[in-house]
Coordinates of C-alpha atoms in Angstrom, one line a residue:
M348 CA -2.6 11.6 25.0
A349 CA -4.0 12.2 28.4
L350 CA -5.9 8.8 28.3
P351 CA -3.0 6.6 27.1
V352 CA -0.4 7.9 29.4
A353 CA -2.5 7.5 32.0
F354 CA -3.4 4.0 31.0
F355 CA 0.4 2.9 30.6
G356 CA 1.1 4.7 33.8
V357 CA -1.4 2.8 36.1
F358 CA -1.8 -0.2 34.4
F359 CA 1.7 -0.8 33.0
A360 CA 4.6 1.2 34.5
Y361 CA 2.7 1.3 38.3
P362 CA 2.4 -2.3 39.0
V363 CA 6.2 -3.0 37.0
A364 CA 7.9 -0.2 39.1
A365 CA 5.8 -1.7 42.5
I366 CA 6.8 -5.3 42.1
V367 CA 10.6 -4.2 41.2
S368 CA 11.2 -1.7 44.2
R369 CA 9.2 -4.6 46.4
G370 CA 11.6 -7.0 45.3
L371 CA 15.0 -4.9 45.3
N372 CA 13.9 -3.4 48.7
G373 CA 13.8 -6.9 50.2
D374 CA 10.2 -7.1 51.1
G375 CA 8.3 -10.6 50.9
D376 CA 11.4 -12.7 50.8
G377 CA 12.3 -12.3 54.4
E378 CA 15.2 -10.1 54.4
G379 CA 13.6 -6.7 55.7
H380 CA 14.1 -3.8 53.9
G381 CA 16.9 -1.2 53.9
G382 CA 16.9 0.7 50.4
W383 CA 17.9 0.0 47.2
R384 CA 20.3 -3.1 48.2
F385 CA 21.9 -3.4 44.3
G386 CA 24.6 -5.9 46.4
R387 CA 22.0 -7.9 45.2
L388 CA 22.4 -7.8 41.9
L389 CA 25.3 -9.0 41.9
D390 CA 24.7 -11.8 44.6
V391 CA 21.6 -12.8 41.7
L392 CA 24.1 -13.0 38.8
G393 CA 26.9 -14.3 40.6
Q394 CA 24.7 -17.5 40.9
S395 CA 25.7 -20.2 38.3
D396 CA 22.1 -21.5 37.9
I397 CA 21.3 -18.1 37.3
R398 CA 24.1 -17.7 34.6
H399 CA 23.4 -20.4 32.9
V400 CA 19.5 -19.0 32.2
L401 CA 20.7 -15.8 31.2
W402 CA 23.1 -17.5 28.7
F403 CA 20.6 -20.2 27.3
T404 CA 18.1 -17.3 27.0
T405 CA 20.3 -15.2 24.4
W406 CA 21.9 -18.3 23.1
Q407 CA 18.6 -19.6 22.4
A408 CA 17.5 -16.6 20.7
L409 CA 20.4 -16.2 18.8
A410 CA 20.3 -19.4 17.4
S411 CA 16.3 -18.9 17.1
T412 CA 16.8 -15.9 14.8
A413 CA 19.5 -17.2 12.6
L414 CA 17.7 -20.5 11.8
T415 CA 14.1 -18.3 11.3
L416 CA 16.3 -16.1 8.8
L417 CA 17.7 -18.9 7.3
L418 CA 14.0 -20.8 6.5
A419 CA 12.1 -18.0 5.9
L420 CA 14.0 -16.0 3.6
P421 CA 13.4 -17.8 0.3
A422 CA 9.5 -18.1 1.3
A423 CA 9.8 -14.0 1.4
Y424 CA 11.3 -13.7 -1.8
V425 CA 9.0 -16.1 -3.5
F426 CA 5.9 -14.2 -2.0
A427 CA 7.3 -11.0 -3.0
R428 CA 8.5 -12.0 -6.4
F429 CA 6.7 -15.0 -7.6
A430 CA 2.8 -15.3 -8.7
F431 CA 1.1 -18.4 -8.6
P432 CA -2.6 -19.5 -7.5
G433 CA -3.3 -19.6 -4.2
K434 CA -0.6 -17.1 -2.9
E435 CA -3.4 -15.0 -0.5
V436 CA -4.8 -18.2 1.2
L437 CA -0.9 -19.2 1.5
R438 CA -0.2 -15.8 3.0
A439 CA -3.0 -16.1 5.6
V440 CA -1.9 -19.7 6.3
V441 CA 1.6 -18.7 6.9
T442 CA 0.6 -15.9 9.0
V443 CA -1.8 -18.2 11.5
P444 CA 1.1 -19.2 13.5
F445 CA 2.0 -16.1 14.9
V446 CA -1.3 -15.2 16.1
L447 CA -1.6 -18.7 17.8
P448 CA -1.0 -18.4 21.5
T449 CA 2.5 -19.6 22.6
V450 CA 0.3 -22.4 24.9
V451 CA -1.4 -23.9 21.3
V452 CA 2.6 -23.6 19.5
G453 CA 3.9 -25.6 22.6
T454 CA 1.4 -28.0 22.4
A455 CA 1.4 -28.7 18.6
F456 CA 4.9 -29.2 18.9
L457 CA 4.3 -31.7 22.1
A458 CA 1.8 -34.0 19.7
L459 CA 4.8 -34.2 17.2
V460 CA 8.0 -34.7 18.9
G461 CA 7.0 -35.5 22.5
R462 CA 6.3 -39.0 24.0
G463 CA 3.7 -40.7 22.2
G464 CA 4.0 -37.9 19.2
L465 CA 3.9 -38.7 15.6
L466 CA 8.0 -38.8 15.5
D467 CA 8.0 -40.9 18.7
E468 CA 5.5 -43.4 17.0
L469 CA 7.2 -43.8 13.6
W470 CA 10.9 -43.6 14.4
G471 CA 11.0 -44.2 17.9
V472 CA 12.8 -40.1 18.0
R473 CA 11.9 -37.8 20.8
L474 CA 12.2 -34.2 20.9
D475 CA 10.7 -32.8 23.8
T476 CA 13.0 -31.4 26.8
T477 CA 15.6 -30.7 23.9
V478 CA 16.6 -27.7 22.4
W479 CA 15.9 -28.4 19.0
A480 CA 12.1 -28.9 20.0
I481 CA 12.1 -25.1 21.3
L482 CA 14.1 -23.5 18.4
L483 CA 11.8 -25.4 16.1
A484 CA 8.4 -24.1 17.8
H485 CA 9.9 -20.5 17.5
V486 CA 11.1 -20.7 13.9
F487 CA 6.8 -21.8 13.5
F488 CA 5.9 -19.0 15.7
N489 CA 8.4 -16.5 13.9
Y490 CA 8.6 -17.7 10.3
A491 CA 5.9 -15.2 9.3
V492 CA 7.4 -11.9 11.1
V493 CA 10.0 -12.2 8.1
V494 CA 7.9 -13.1 5.7
R495 CA 5.8 -10.4 5.9
T496 CA 8.8 -7.7 7.1
V497 CA 11.1 -8.4 4.5
G498 CA 8.6 -9.4 2.0
G499 CA 6.5 -7.0 2.3
L500 CA 9.4 -4.4 1.3
W501 CA 10.8 -6.6 -1.1
A502 CA 7.9 -6.8 -3.6
Q503 CA 8.1 -3.4 -3.7
L504 CA 11.7 -3.0 -4.9
D505 CA 12.2 -2.2 -8.4
P506 CA 13.4 -5.2 -10.1
R507 CA 15.0 -3.1 -13.0
Q508 CA 18.0 -2.1 -10.6
E509 CA 19.0 -5.6 -10.4
E510 CA 18.3 -6.3 -14.6
A511 CA 20.5 -2.7 -14.8
A512 CA 23.6 -4.3 -12.8
R513 CA 23.0 -7.6 -14.8
M514 CA 23.6 -6.2 -17.9
L515 CA 26.7 -4.1 -16.8
G516 CA 27.7 -7.4 -16.7
A517 CA 27.2 -8.7 -12.8
S518 CA 26.6 -12.4 -11.9
P519 CA 22.7 -12.9 -10.5
F520 CA 24.1 -13.1 -7.0
G521 CA 26.7 -9.9 -7.6
A522 CA 23.5 -8.1 -8.4
W523 CA 21.6 -9.3 -5.6
R524 CA 24.7 -8.6 -3.1
R525 CA 25.1 -5.4 -4.4
V526 CA 22.0 -3.7 -5.5
T527 CA 19.1 -5.6 -3.5
L528 CA 20.5 -6.9 -0.4
P529 CA 21.8 -3.1 0.8
A530 CA 18.4 -1.9 0.2
L531 CA 16.9 -4.9 2.2
A532 CA 19.2 -4.8 5.2
P533 CA 17.1 -2.7 7.3
A534 CA 13.9 -4.6 6.7
V535 CA 16.2 -8.0 7.4
A536 CA 17.3 -6.0 10.2
A537 CA 14.1 -5.2 11.8
A538 CA 12.6 -9.1 11.3
A539 CA 15.6 -10.4 12.9
L540 CA 15.1 -7.8 15.8
M541 CA 11.8 -8.6 16.8
V542 CA 12.6 -12.2 15.9
F543 CA 15.1 -12.0 18.9
L544 CA 12.6 -9.9 21.3
F545 CA 9.8 -12.8 20.9
T546 CA 12.2 -15.7 21.1
F547 CA 14.7 -13.8 23.9
T548 CA 11.1 -12.8 26.2
S549 CA 9.6 -16.7 25.4
F550 CA 7.6 -18.0 27.9
G551 CA 5.1 -20.7 26.9
V552 CA 6.8 -22.4 24.4
V553 CA 9.6 -23.0 27.0
Q554 CA 7.8 -23.6 30.0
I555 CA 6.5 -26.5 27.9
L556 CA 8.7 -28.3 25.4
G557 CA 11.7 -27.2 27.8
G558 CA 10.9 -29.4 30.8
P559 CA 13.3 -29.0 34.0
T560 CA 16.1 -28.7 31.6
F561 CA 15.9 -25.7 29.7
S562 CA 14.9 -21.9 31.2
T563 CA 14.7 -18.6 29.6
L564 CA 14.6 -15.6 31.6
E565 CA 10.7 -15.2 31.5
V566 CA 10.5 -18.9 32.8
E567 CA 12.4 -18.3 35.4
I568 CA 11.5 -15.2 36.9
Y569 CA 7.7 -17.3 36.8
R570 CA 9.5 -20.0 38.9
Q571 CA 11.3 -17.5 41.2
T572 CA 7.5 -15.7 41.7
S573 CA 5.4 -18.7 41.7
E574 CA 7.1 -21.6 43.0
I575 CA 9.8 -20.4 45.1
F576 CA 8.5 -17.2 46.5
D577 CA 11.7 -15.7 45.9
L578 CA 10.6 -11.7 45.1
S579 CA 14.2 -10.5 45.3
T580 CA 15.5 -12.5 42.7
A581 CA 12.7 -12.3 40.2
A582 CA 13.0 -8.4 40.9
V583 CA 16.4 -8.7 39.8
L584 CA 16.1 -10.7 36.7
T585 CA 13.0 -8.5 35.4
L586 CA 15.6 -5.1 35.6
V587 CA 18.0 -7.5 33.4
Q588 CA 15.4 -8.2 31.0
F589 CA 14.0 -4.8 31.0
V590 CA 17.6 -3.4 30.1
A591 CA 17.7 -6.0 27.2
V592 CA 14.6 -5.7 25.7
G593 CA 14.8 -1.4 26.2
A594 CA 17.8 -1.7 24.1
I595 CA 16.5 -4.3 21.4
L596 CA 13.9 -1.8 21.0
A597 CA 16.1 1.2 20.0
V598 CA 18.0 -0.7 17.5
H599 CA 14.4 -1.7 16.4
A600 CA 13.3 1.9 16.1
W601 CA 16.7 3.2 14.5
T602 CA 16.3 -0.3 11.5
V603 CA 12.6 1.3 10.8
R604 CA 13.7 4.7 10.5
R605 CA 16.5 4.1 7.9
R606 CA 14.4 1.3 6.3
E607 CA 11.3 4.3 6.1
S608 CA 13.6 7.0 4.8
A609 CA 15.9 5.4 2.3
L610 CA 14.0 3.7 -0.3
R611 CA 12.2 4.7 -3.4
L612 CA 9.5 2.0 -3.9
V613 CA 7.1 0.9 -6.7
D614 CA 3.8 -0.6 -6.6
A615 CA 4.1 -4.2 -5.5
S616 CA 1.8 -5.6 -7.8
M617 CA 4.1 -4.6 -10.7
T618 CA 6.8 -6.8 -9.4
A619 CA 5.5 -10.7 -9.5
R620 CA 5.7 -13.0 -11.9
R621 CA 5.0 -16.6 -12.6
P622 CA 8.5 -18.5 -11.7
R623 CA 10.6 -19.1 -14.9
G624 CA 12.9 -22.1 -15.5
A625 CA 13.9 -24.9 -13.5
G626 CA 15.8 -23.4 -10.4
Q627 CA 12.8 -21.0 -10.0
W628 CA 10.1 -23.5 -9.8
A629 CA 12.5 -25.8 -7.6
L630 CA 12.4 -23.1 -5.3
L631 CA 9.0 -22.4 -4.8
A632 CA 8.7 -25.9 -4.3
G633 CA 11.1 -26.3 -1.6
V634 CA 9.3 -23.2 0.2
L635 CA 5.8 -25.1 -0.8
V636 CA 7.6 -28.1 1.0
T637 CA 8.9 -26.2 4.4
I638 CA 5.5 -24.6 5.0
V639 CA 3.5 -28.0 4.8
A640 CA 6.3 -29.5 7.0
L641 CA 7.2 -26.8 9.4
L642 CA 4.0 -24.8 9.7
L643 CA 1.0 -27.6 9.2
L644 CA 2.4 -30.4 9.9
P645 CA 2.4 -29.6 13.6
L646 CA -1.0 -28.1 13.5
A647 CA -2.4 -31.1 11.9
V648 CA -1.2 -33.6 14.7
L649 CA -2.4 -31.6 16.9
V650 CA -5.7 -31.6 15.2
Q651 CA -5.4 -35.2 14.7
R652 CA -4.6 -36.0 18.7
S653 CA -7.6 -34.8 19.7
F654 CA -9.4 -37.0 17.5
D655 CA -8.0 -40.1 18.7
A656 CA -10.5 -41.1 21.7
P657 CA -13.7 -42.6 19.7
D658 CA -17.0 -40.9 20.0
F659 CA -15.3 -37.4 20.6
A660 CA -14.1 -38.4 24.0
Y661 CA -11.9 -35.5 24.6
Y662 CA -14.4 -33.1 23.2
R663 CA -17.2 -34.5 25.5
A664 CA -15.0 -34.8 28.7
L665 CA -14.8 -31.0 28.7
T666 CA -18.1 -30.6 29.1
S667 CA -18.0 -32.4 32.6
D668 CA -15.3 -30.8 35.8
D669 CA -15.2 -34.5 36.8
G670 CA -11.7 -34.3 36.4
N671 CA -11.3 -31.7 39.4
V672 CA -8.8 -29.6 37.7
F673 CA -11.2 -26.6 37.3
L674 CA -13.5 -25.5 39.7
V675 CA -15.7 -25.1 36.1
P676 CA -16.2 -27.2 32.9
P677 CA -13.2 -26.7 31.0
I678 CA -16.1 -25.8 28.2
E679 CA -16.4 -23.1 29.9
A680 CA -13.2 -21.1 28.9
V681 CA -14.2 -21.0 25.3
G682 CA -16.9 -18.1 26.4
N683 CA -14.8 -16.8 28.9
S684 CA -11.4 -16.2 26.4
L685 CA -14.0 -14.9 23.7
E686 CA -15.4 -12.4 26.4
Y687 CA -12.3 -11.1 28.0
A688 CA -10.7 -10.9 24.6
L689 CA -13.6 -8.5 22.9
A690 CA -13.4 -6.3 26.2
A691 CA -9.7 -6.3 25.5
T692 CA -9.9 -5.4 22.0
A693 CA -11.9 -2.3 22.9
I694 CA -9.7 -0.9 25.2
A695 CA -6.7 -1.7 22.8
V696 CA -8.4 0.2 20.0
L697 CA -9.4 3.1 22.6
I698 CA -5.9 3.5 23.8
G699 CA -3.8 2.7 20.9
G700 CA -6.0 4.8 18.6
L701 CA -5.9 7.8 20.5
A702 CA -2.3 7.6 21.0
A703 CA -1.9 6.8 17.2
A704 CA -3.8 10.0 16.2
A705 CA -1.3 12.2 18.8
L706 CA 1.5 10.8 17.5
T707 CA 0.7 11.8 13.9
R708 CA 0.1 15.4 14.9
S709 CA 2.0 18.3 13.5
G710 CA 2.4 19.7 16.6
A711 CA 3.5 16.6 18.3
G712 CA 6.8 17.5 20.2
R713 CA 9.5 15.5 21.4
L714 CA 8.2 14.1 24.4
V715 CA 5.1 12.9 22.4
R716 CA 7.2 11.1 19.6
G717 CA 9.4 9.4 22.7
F718 CA 6.2 7.8 23.7
D719 CA 5.7 6.1 20.4
A720 CA 8.9 3.8 21.9
L721 CA 7.2 3.3 24.7
L722 CA 4.4 2.0 23.6
M723 CA 6.1 -1.0 22.8
L724 CA 7.7 -2.4 26.1
P725 CA 4.7 -4.3 26.9
L726 CA 6.1 -6.9 24.5
G727 CA 9.2 -6.9 25.6
V728 CA 8.7 -6.9 29.5
S729 CA 7.9 -9.8 31.5
A730 CA 4.3 -10.7 31.2
V731 CA 4.9 -12.4 34.7
T732 CA 5.5 -9.2 36.1
V733 CA 2.7 -7.2 35.2
G734 CA 0.6 -10.1 36.1
F735 CA 1.7 -10.7 39.6
G736 CA 2.2 -6.7 39.7
F737 CA -1.7 -6.5 39.3
L738 CA -2.2 -8.3 42.2
I739 CA -0.1 -6.5 44.7
T740 CA -1.0 -3.0 43.7
L741 CA -4.3 -3.0 42.4
D742 CA -5.6 -3.9 45.8
E743 CA -6.9 -0.7 47.6
P744 CA -9.3 1.4 46.9
P745 CA -10.3 3.2 44.6
L746 CA -8.3 0.8 42.3
D747 CA -9.0 -2.8 44.0
L748 CA -9.8 -4.6 41.1
R749 CA -8.4 -8.3 42.1
E750 CA -12.0 -9.7 41.9
A751 CA -12.8 -7.5 39.4
W752 CA -13.8 -9.3 36.0
I753 CA -12.0 -6.6 34.1
L754 CA -8.7 -7.4 35.7
V755 CA -7.8 -9.6 33.2
P756 CA -8.9 -7.9 29.5
L757 CA -6.4 -4.6 31.0
A758 CA -3.8 -7.1 31.2
Q759 CA -4.6 -8.5 27.9
A760 CA -5.2 -4.8 26.2
L761 CA -1.3 -3.5 27.6
V762 CA -0.3 -6.3 24.3
G763 CA -2.7 -5.3 22.4
V764 CA -2.2 -1.8 22.2
P765 CA 1.1 -1.7 20.4
F766 CA 0.1 -3.7 17.4
V767 CA -3.2 -1.1 17.6
V768 CA -0.4 2.1 17.0
R769 CA 1.6 0.1 14.7
T770 CA -1.3 -0.9 12.1
M771 CA -3.1 2.8 12.2
L772 CA 0.5 4.9 12.2
P773 CA 1.2 4.2 8.6
V774 CA -1.9 5.1 7.8
L775 CA -2.6 8.3 9.5
R776 CA 0.7 9.2 8.6
A777 CA -0.6 8.9 5.0
V778 CA -3.7 11.2 5.4
D779 CA -3.2 14.8 3.7
V780 CA -2.7 17.4 6.6
R781 CA -4.2 20.6 4.1
L782 CA -7.5 18.3 4.2
R783 CA -7.1 18.3 7.7
E784 CA -6.7 22.2 7.7
A785 CA -9.5 23.1 4.9
A786 CA -11.9 21.3 6.8
A787 CA -11.1 23.2 10.2
V788 CA -11.2 26.2 7.6
L789 CA -14.3 25.6 6.3
G790 CA -15.7 25.5 9.7
A791 CA -15.5 21.7 11.4
S792 CA -15.0 21.2 14.8
P793 CA -12.0 19.2 15.8
W794 CA -14.0 16.2 16.4
R795 CA -15.7 16.5 13.0
V796 CA -12.4 16.9 11.2
W797 CA -11.7 13.3 12.6
R798 CA -15.0 11.3 11.7
E799 CA -15.3 13.5 8.2
V800 CA -11.5 13.0 7.3
D801 CA -9.7 10.7 9.2
L802 CA -12.0 7.9 9.9
P803 CA -13.0 6.8 6.4
M804 CA -9.3 6.7 5.2
V805 CA -8.2 4.9 8.8
R806 CA -11.6 2.7 8.8
R807 CA -10.0 -0.9 7.4
A808 CA -6.6 -0.5 8.9
L809 CA -8.8 0.5 12.5
L810 CA -10.8 -2.9 11.9
V811 CA -7.1 -4.7 10.9
A812 CA -5.9 -3.8 14.5
A813 CA -9.0 -4.7 16.2
G814 CA -8.3 -7.9 14.4
F815 CA -4.6 -8.2 15.8
A816 CA -5.8 -7.1 18.9
F817 CA -8.2 -9.3 19.5
A818 CA -5.9 -12.4 18.7
V819 CA -3.7 -11.5 20.6
S820 CA -5.6 -10.7 24.0
L821 CA -7.0 -14.4 23.2
G822 CA -3.5 -16.0 23.4
E823 CA -2.0 -14.1 26.3
F824 CA -0.9 -16.3 29.0
G825 CA 1.8 -15.0 30.8
A826 CA -0.1 -12.4 32.9
T827 CA -3.3 -13.7 32.6
V828 CA -2.0 -17.4 34.6
F829 CA -1.8 -15.1 37.9
I830 CA -4.6 -12.8 38.1
A831 CA -7.5 -15.4 35.8
R832 CA -9.6 -16.7 38.7
P833 CA -10.5 -20.4 38.9
D834 CA -13.7 -20.4 38.3
N835 CA -13.1 -17.9 35.3
P836 CA -10.1 -19.5 33.4
T837 CA -9.3 -18.7 29.9
L838 CA -7.9 -20.9 26.9
P839 CA -4.3 -20.8 26.9
V840 CA -4.7 -21.3 31.3
A841 CA -6.8 -23.7 30.5
V842 CA -4.2 -25.6 28.1
A843 CA -1.5 -25.3 30.7
R844 CA -3.2 -26.9 33.5
L845 CA -4.4 -29.9 31.8
L846 CA -0.7 -30.3 30.5
G847 CA 0.6 -29.7 34.2
R848 CA -1.7 -33.1 35.1
A849 CA -0.8 -36.6 34.2
G850 CA -3.2 -39.1 32.7
E851 CA -4.2 -39.8 28.9
L852 CA -7.9 -37.9 29.2
N853 CA -6.1 -34.2 30.6
Y854 CA -3.5 -34.8 27.6
G855 CA -6.3 -35.4 25.4
Q856 CA -8.8 -32.5 26.4
A857 CA -5.1 -30.2 26.2
M858 CA -5.3 -30.8 22.5
A859 CA -8.9 -30.5 22.1
L860 CA -9.3 -27.0 23.8
S861 CA -6.0 -26.2 21.8
T862 CA -7.9 -26.9 18.4
I863 CA -10.7 -25.1 19.7
L864 CA -8.1 -22.0 20.6
M865 CA -6.5 -22.2 17.2
L866 CA -9.5 -22.4 15.0
V867 CA -11.0 -19.5 16.7
C868 CA -7.8 -17.6 15.8
A869 CA -7.6 -18.6 12.5
V870 CA -11.1 -17.6 11.9
A871 CA -9.8 -14.0 13.2
L872 CA -7.3 -13.9 11.1
L873 CA -9.1 -15.1 7.7
V874 CA -11.2 -12.1 8.5
L875 CA -8.5 -9.5 9.1
E876 CA -6.5 -11.1 5.7
R877 CA -9.8 -10.0 3.8
L878 CA -10.0 -6.3 5.2
R879 CA -6.0 -5.8 4.8
T880 CA -5.1 -3.7 2.1
D881 CA -2.0 -2.8 1.1
R882 CA -2.1 0.9 3.2
T883 CA -2.3 -1.3 6.2
G884 CA 1.3 -2.1 6.7
E885 CA 2.0 -5.5 7.0
F886 CA 1.4 -6.4 11.0

């Protein structure tokens, strides 16, 4: 636990605590010092525009969660109970949006519903800068969370229990409501809480699609920090978000424990069968139409917009810096992102692997087990706060890293570590402790026990964890936008900068870069899907 604790202490707890403390003490806002001014909390929360941000953040997260469940639960049933050609490929396609950077998601929907988008050209309808664009983009991003989390459990529920209820006279809906739904409730609750967490802390999607009208807590923290330079208000909003995320994660941990301990499961391959009857075929067709319209159409429009200019003009423009948007040609962001993501993946696998190994040891105390929940915090704490915290804390020896190349991978690894831990924990917990004990009795050192017993069993899970860490590192935006150097932009930062400038050429280059980023993420996911086994978990 020494290295994971040190890593999170130095690169997460210290920067976040420092920027919050500086803001609450009035440092940097022209108000001087004076201790912890909790009156500032009431002042900030009393502002009408801040109350509107808090209300909209909560409201849109609840609406996004409800809409995602409504559209994704039928797909979870289809993937769990139906067997049909191309099912595994379609499962990978459904998961692609989840690993896409939020900047790409926002760009794809901008091409679909924005000015000059497909809906605008066909019917003169624009949905950008409306709440519907944000809600649909959130459904697009989180669809796979429900399908994987709920569908993975649904596939392992014994269907004979529901069939027994039908034989005893229950209607199809009554049998499902009384038998299947209670068993699925923990998984549905866990999926809903994760969707709520991701949408509550939404940044890239709202930043691109919300315009000046809509702002979440994360977007407002960014605005207060980088545009208004009101660090005090940003610190208060960070604390509010931190408390909210902590409550969400606490409830999520409780639902996961219920899910793990309350059910008896069967082999998922035994429960899927071909659809029967017109109703089941209609359900399958409806799910396929939803996937095409909601998931594939925005991506297809994004790709089409990148080829709008003749002779691949937008892609060729990426090799030039004539637009003065960057200090280097935008195409260099591809190489930068790959280098950063590979370094971040190595760090995340090392830190996450050590943490997962410590959490599965039989001698782990309550303090060690509590660290499991803390590992999830980087997914919910403001990435903007982390990025700005890096700038104001890692600026003195021996940790003067502001000009160091490794600073960006360190920030990206913070987001990748939770995925590594969540992927490796189920497999490590499944390793029979008696195998380790037998190897130790025969004289094997702890390192050799790990190499000979644990590693062969978790090798695929380790590769899957590395794949997820690579994908999320590649798309990290909130912290990277603060610390990426102008001469070394990442792909998400480059896309955001291009979208922030007027002109058809800048817009086209943003679409082209987003297409490149989408393809890189999709390739990483397809490799991951080939490696995934049932023992490696769903995410």
